[in-house]
mmCIF file of N, CA and C in Angstrom:
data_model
loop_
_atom_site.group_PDB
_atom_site.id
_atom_site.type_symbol
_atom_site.label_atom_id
_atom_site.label_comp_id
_atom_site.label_asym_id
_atom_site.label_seq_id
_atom_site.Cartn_x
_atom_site.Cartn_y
_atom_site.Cartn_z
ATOM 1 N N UNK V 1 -0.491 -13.822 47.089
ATOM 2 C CA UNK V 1 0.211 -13.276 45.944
ATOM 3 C C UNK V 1 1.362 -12.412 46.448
ATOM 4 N N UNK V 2 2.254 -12.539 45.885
ATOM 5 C CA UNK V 2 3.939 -11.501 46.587
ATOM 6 C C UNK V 2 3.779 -10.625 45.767
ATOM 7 N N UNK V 3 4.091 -9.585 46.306
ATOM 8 C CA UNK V 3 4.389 -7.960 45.997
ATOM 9 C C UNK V 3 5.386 -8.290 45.698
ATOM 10 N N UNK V 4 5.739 -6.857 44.313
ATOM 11 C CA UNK V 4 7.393 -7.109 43.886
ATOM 12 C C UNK V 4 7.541 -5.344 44.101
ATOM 13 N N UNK V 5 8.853 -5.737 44.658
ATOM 14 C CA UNK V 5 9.348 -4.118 45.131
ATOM 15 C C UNK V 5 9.744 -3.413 43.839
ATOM 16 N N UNK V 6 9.779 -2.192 43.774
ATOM 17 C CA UNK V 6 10.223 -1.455 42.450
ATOM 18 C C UNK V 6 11.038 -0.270 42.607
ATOM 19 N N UNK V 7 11.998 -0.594 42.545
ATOM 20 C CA UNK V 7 13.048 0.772 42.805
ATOM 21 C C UNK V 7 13.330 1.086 42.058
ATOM 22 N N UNK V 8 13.072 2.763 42.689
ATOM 23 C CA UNK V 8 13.317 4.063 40.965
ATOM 24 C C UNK V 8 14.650 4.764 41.669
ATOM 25 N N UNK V 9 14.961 5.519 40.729
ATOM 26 C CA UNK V 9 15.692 6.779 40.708
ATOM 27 C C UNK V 9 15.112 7.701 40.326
ATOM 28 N N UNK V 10 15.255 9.015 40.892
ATOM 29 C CA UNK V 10 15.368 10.240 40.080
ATOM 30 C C UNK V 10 16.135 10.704 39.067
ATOM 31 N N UNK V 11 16.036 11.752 38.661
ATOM 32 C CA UNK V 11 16.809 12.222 37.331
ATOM 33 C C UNK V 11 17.871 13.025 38.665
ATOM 34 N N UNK V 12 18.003 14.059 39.683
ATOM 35 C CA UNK V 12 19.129 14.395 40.039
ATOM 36 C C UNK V 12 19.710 13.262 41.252
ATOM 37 N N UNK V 13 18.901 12.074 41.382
ATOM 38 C CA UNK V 13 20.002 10.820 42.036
ATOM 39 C C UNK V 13 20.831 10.419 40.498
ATOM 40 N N UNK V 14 20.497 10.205 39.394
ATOM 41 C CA UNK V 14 21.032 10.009 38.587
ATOM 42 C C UNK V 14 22.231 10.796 38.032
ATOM 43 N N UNK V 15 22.000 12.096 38.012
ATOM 44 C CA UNK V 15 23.181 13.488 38.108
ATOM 45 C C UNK V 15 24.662 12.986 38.861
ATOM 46 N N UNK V 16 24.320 12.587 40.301
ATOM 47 C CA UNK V 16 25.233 12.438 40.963
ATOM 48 C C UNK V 16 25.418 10.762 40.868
ATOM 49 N N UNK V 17 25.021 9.863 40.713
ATOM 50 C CA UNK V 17 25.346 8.526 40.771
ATOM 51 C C UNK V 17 26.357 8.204 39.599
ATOM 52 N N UNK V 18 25.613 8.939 37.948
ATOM 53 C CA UNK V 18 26.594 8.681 36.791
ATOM 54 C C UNK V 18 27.616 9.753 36.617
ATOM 55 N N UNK V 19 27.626 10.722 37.496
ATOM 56 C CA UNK V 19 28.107 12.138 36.806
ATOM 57 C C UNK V 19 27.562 12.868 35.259
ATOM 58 N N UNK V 20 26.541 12.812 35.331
ATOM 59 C CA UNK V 20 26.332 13.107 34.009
ATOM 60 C C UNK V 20 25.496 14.689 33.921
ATOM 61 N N UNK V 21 25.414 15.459 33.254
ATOM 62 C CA UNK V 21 24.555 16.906 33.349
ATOM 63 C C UNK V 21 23.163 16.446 32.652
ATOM 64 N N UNK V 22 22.277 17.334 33.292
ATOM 65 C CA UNK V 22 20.626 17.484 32.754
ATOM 66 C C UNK V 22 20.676 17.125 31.531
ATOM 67 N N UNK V 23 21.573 17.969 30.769
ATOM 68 C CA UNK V 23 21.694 18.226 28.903
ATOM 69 C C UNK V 23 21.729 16.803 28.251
ATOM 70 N N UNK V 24 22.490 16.376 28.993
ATOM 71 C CA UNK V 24 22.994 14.912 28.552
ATOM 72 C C UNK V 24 22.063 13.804 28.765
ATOM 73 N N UNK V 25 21.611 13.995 30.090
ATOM 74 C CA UNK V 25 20.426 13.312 30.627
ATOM 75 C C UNK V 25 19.268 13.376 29.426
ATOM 76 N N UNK V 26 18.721 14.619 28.863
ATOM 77 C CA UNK V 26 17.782 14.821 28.469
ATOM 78 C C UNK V 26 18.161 14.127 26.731
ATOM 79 N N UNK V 27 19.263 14.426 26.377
ATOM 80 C CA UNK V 27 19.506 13.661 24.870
ATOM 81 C C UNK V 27 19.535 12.369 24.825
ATOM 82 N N UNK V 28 20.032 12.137 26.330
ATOM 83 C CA UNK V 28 19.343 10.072 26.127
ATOM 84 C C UNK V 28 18.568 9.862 26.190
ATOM 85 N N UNK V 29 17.255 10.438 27.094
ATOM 86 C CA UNK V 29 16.245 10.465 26.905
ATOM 87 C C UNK V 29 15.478 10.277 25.728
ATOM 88 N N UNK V 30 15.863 11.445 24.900
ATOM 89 C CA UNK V 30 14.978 12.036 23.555
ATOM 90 C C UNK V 30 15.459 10.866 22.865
ATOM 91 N N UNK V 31 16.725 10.315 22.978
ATOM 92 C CA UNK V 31 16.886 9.064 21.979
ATOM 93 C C UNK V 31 16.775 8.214 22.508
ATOM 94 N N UNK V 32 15.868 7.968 23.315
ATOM 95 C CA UNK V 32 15.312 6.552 23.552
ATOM 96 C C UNK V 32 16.171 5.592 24.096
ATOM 97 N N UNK V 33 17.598 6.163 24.492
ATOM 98 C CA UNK V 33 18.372 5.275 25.254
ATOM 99 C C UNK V 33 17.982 4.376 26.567
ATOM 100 N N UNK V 34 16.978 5.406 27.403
ATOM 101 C CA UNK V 34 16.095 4.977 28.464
ATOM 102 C C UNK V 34 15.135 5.546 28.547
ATOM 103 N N UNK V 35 13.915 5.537 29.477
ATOM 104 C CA UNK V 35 12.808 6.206 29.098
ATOM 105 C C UNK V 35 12.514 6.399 30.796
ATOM 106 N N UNK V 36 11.903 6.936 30.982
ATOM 107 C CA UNK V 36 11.340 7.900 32.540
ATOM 108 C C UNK V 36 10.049 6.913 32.576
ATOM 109 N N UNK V 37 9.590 6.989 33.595
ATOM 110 C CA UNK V 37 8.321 6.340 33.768
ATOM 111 C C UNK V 37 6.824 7.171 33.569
ATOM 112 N N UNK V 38 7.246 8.645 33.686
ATOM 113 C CA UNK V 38 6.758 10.009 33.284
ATOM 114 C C UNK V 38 6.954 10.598 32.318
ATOM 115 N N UNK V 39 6.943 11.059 30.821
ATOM 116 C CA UNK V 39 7.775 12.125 30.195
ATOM 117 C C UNK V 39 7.532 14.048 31.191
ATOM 118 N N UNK V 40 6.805 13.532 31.326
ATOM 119 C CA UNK V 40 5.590 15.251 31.653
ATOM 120 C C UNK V 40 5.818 15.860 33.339
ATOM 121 N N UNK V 41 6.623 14.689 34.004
ATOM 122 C CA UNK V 41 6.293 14.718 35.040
ATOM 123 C C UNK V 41 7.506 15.784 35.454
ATOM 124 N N UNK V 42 7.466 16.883 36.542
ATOM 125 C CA UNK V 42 8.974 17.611 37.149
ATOM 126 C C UNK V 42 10.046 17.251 37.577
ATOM 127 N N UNK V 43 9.927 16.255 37.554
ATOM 128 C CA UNK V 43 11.427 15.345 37.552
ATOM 129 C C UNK V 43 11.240 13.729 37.398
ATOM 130 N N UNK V 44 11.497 13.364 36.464
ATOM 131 C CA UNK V 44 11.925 11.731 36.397
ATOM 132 C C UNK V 44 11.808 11.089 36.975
ATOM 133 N N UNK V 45 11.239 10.013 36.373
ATOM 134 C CA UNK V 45 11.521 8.537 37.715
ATOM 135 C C UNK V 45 12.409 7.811 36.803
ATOM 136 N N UNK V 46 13.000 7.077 37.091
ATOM 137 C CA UNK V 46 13.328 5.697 36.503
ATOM 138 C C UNK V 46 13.720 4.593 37.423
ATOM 139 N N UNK V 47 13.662 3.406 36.447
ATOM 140 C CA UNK V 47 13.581 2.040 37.079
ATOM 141 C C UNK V 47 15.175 1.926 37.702
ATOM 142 N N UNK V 48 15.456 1.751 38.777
ATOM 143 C CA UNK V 48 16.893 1.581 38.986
ATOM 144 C C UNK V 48 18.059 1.159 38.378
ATOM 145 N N UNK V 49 17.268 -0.106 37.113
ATOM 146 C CA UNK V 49 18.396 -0.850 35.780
ATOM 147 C C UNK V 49 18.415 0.323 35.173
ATOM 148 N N UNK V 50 18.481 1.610 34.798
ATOM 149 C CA UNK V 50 19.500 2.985 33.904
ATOM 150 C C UNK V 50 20.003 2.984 34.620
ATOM 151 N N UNK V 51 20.561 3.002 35.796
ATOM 152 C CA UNK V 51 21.854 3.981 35.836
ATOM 153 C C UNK V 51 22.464 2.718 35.463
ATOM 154 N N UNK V 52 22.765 1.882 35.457
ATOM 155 C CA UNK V 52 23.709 0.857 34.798
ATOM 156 C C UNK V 52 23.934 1.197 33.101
ATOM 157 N N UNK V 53 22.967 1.131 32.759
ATOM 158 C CA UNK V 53 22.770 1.467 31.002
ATOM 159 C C UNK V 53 23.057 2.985 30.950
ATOM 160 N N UNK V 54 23.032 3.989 31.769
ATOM 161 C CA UNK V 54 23.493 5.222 31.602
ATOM 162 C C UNK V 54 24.975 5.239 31.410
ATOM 163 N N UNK V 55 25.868 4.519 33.115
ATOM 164 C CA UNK V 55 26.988 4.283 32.896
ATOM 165 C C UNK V 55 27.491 3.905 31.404
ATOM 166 N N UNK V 56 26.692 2.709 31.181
ATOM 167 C CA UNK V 56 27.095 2.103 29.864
ATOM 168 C C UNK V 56 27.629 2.888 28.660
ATOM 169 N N UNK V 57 26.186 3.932 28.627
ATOM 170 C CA UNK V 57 26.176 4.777 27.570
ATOM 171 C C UNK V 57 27.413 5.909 27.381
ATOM 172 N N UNK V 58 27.410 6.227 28.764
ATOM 173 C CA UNK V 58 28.635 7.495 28.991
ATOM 174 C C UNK V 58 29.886 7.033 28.477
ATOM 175 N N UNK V 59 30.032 5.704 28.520
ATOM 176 C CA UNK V 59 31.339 4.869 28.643
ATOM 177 C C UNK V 59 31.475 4.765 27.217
ATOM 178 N N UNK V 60 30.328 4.316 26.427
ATOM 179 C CA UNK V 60 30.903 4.504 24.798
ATOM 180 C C UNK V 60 31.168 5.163 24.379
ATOM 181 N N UNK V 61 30.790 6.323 25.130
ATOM 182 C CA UNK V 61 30.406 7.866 24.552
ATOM 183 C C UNK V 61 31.790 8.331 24.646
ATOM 184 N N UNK V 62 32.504 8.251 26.189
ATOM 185 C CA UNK V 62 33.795 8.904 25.865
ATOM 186 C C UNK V 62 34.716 7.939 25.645
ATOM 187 N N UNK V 63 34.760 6.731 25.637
ATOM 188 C CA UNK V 63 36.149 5.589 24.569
ATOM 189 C C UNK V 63 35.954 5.793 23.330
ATOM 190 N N UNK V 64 34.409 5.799 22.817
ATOM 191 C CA UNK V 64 34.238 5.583 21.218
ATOM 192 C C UNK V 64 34.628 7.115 20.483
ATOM 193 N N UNK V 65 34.352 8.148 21.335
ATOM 194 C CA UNK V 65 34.634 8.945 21.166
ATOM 195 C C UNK V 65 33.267 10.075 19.917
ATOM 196 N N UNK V 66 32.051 9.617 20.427
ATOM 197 C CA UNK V 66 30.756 9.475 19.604
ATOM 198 C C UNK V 66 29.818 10.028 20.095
ATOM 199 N N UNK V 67 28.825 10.521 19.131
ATOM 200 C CA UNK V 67 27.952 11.607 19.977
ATOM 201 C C UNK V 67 26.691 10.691 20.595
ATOM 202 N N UNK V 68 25.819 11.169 20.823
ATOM 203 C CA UNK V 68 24.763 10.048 21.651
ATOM 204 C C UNK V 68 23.581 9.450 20.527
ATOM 205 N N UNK V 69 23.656 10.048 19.745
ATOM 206 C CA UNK V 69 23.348 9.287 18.499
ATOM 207 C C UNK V 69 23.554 8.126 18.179
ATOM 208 N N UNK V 70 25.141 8.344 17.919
ATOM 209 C CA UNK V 70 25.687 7.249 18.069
ATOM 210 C C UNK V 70 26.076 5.831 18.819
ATOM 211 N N UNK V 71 25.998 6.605 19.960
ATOM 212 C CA UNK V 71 25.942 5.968 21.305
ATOM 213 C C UNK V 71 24.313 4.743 21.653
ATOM 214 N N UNK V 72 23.036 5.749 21.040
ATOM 215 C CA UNK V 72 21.777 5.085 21.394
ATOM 216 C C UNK V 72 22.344 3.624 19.965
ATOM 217 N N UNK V 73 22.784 3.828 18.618
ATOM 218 C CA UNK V 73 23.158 2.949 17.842
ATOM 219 C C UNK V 73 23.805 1.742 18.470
ATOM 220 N N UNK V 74 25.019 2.210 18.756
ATOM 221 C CA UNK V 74 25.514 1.469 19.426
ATOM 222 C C UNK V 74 25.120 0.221 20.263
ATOM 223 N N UNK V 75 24.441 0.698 21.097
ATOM 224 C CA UNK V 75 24.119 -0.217 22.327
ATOM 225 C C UNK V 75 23.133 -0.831 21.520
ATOM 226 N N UNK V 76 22.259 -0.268 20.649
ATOM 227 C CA UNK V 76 21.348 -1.146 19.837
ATOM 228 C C UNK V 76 21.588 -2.485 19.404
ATOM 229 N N UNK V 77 22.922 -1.997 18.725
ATOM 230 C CA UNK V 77 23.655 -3.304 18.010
ATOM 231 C C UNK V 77 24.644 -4.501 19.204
ATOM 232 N N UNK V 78 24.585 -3.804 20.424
ATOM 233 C CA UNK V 78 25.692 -4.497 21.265
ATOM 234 C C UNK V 78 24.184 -5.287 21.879
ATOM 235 N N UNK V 79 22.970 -4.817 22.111
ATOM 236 C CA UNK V 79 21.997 -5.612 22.349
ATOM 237 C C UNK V 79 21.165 -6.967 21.930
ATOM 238 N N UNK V 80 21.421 -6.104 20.347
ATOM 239 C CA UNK V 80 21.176 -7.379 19.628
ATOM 240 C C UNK V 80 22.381 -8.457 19.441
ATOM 241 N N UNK V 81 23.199 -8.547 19.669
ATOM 242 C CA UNK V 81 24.224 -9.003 19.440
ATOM 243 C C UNK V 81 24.354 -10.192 20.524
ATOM 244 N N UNK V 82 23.585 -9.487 21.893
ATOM 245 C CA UNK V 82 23.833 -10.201 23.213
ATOM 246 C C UNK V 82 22.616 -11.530 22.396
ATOM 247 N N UNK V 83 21.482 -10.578 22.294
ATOM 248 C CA UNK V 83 20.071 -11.873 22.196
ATOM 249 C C UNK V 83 20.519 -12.782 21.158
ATOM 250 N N UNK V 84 21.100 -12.387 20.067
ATOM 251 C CA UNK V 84 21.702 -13.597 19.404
ATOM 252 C C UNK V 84 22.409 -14.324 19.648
ATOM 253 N N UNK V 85 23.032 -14.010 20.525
ATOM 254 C CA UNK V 85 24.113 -14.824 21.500
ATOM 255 C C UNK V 85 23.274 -16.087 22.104
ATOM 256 N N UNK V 86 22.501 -15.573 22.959
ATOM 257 C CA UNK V 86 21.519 -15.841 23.805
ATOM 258 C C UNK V 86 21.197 -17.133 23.023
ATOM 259 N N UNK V 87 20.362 -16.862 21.839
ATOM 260 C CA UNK V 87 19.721 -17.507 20.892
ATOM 261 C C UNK V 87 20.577 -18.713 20.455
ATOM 262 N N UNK V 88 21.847 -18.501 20.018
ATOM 263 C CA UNK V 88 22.967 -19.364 19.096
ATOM 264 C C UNK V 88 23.138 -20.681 20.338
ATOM 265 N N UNK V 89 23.250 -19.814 22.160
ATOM 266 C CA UNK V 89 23.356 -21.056 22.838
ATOM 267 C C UNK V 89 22.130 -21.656 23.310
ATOM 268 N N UNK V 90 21.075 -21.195 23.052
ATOM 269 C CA UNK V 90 19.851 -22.068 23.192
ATOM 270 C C UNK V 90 19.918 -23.303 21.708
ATOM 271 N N UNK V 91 20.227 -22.500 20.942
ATOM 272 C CA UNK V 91 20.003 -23.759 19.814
ATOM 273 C C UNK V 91 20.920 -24.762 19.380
ATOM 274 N N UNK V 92 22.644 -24.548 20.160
ATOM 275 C CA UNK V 92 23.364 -25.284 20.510
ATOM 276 C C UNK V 92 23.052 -26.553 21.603
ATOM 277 N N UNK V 93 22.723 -25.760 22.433
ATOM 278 C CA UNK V 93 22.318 -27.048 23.522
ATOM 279 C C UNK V 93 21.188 -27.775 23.326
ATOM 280 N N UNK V 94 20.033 -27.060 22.574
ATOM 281 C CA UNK V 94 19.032 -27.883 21.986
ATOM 282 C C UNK V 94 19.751 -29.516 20.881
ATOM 283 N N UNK V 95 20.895 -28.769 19.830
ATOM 284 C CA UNK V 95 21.267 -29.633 19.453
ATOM 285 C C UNK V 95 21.823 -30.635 19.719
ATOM 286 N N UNK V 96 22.670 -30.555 20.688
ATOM 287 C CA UNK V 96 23.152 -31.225 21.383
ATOM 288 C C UNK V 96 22.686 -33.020 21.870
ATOM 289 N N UNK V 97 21.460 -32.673 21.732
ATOM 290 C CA UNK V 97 20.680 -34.106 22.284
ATOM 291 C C UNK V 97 20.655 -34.623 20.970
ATOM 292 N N UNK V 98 20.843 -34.452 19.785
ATOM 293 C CA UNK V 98 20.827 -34.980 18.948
ATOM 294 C C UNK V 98 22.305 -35.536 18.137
ATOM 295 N N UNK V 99 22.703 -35.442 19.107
ATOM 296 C CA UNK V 99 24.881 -35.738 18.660
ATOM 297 C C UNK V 99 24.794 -36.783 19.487
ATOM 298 N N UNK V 100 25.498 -38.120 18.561
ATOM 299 C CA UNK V 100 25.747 -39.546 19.218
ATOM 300 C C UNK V 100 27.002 -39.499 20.053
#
């Protein structure tokens, strides 16, 4: 059976990787933008895919010009948006076999 490796981050590798402060850190948190692998624990873990979705988040945050509220919305809808995507070309190419 293969082992699968699992790389975390911390919450202050995360500080310095996104530039982002604790404060900020902690309101994405609370909104569920990403989640720690701990809530309770003295510092954070996370799965290495946030800091990508952190970047993400920061990035709407200062183009859209929106608080993180808005921001956790956001990506909600840019998510779903992808899986329907996803979805529209699965059921395209499904159709496909059925075009003479």
């Amino acid at each position: 059976m293969a082992s699968q490796l699992r790389i975390t981050v911390c919450s202050s590798d995360i500080y310095q990787l996104v530039q982002i402060s604790e404060q900020d850190l902690i309101d994405i948190v609370s909104l569920g933008i990403i989640e720690p692998h701990d809530r309770q624990a003295s510092e954070w873990q996370f799965d290495d895919a946030v800091v990508a979705d952190i970047a993400r988040a920061t990035r709407l945050r200062r183009d859209l010009e929106i608080n993180w509220a808005g921001v956790a919305l956001a990506m909600e809808l840019l998510d779903e948006v992808e899986a329907l995507r996803r979805e529209n070309r699965e059921l395209l190419r499904r159709l496909k076999r059925f075009e003479a």
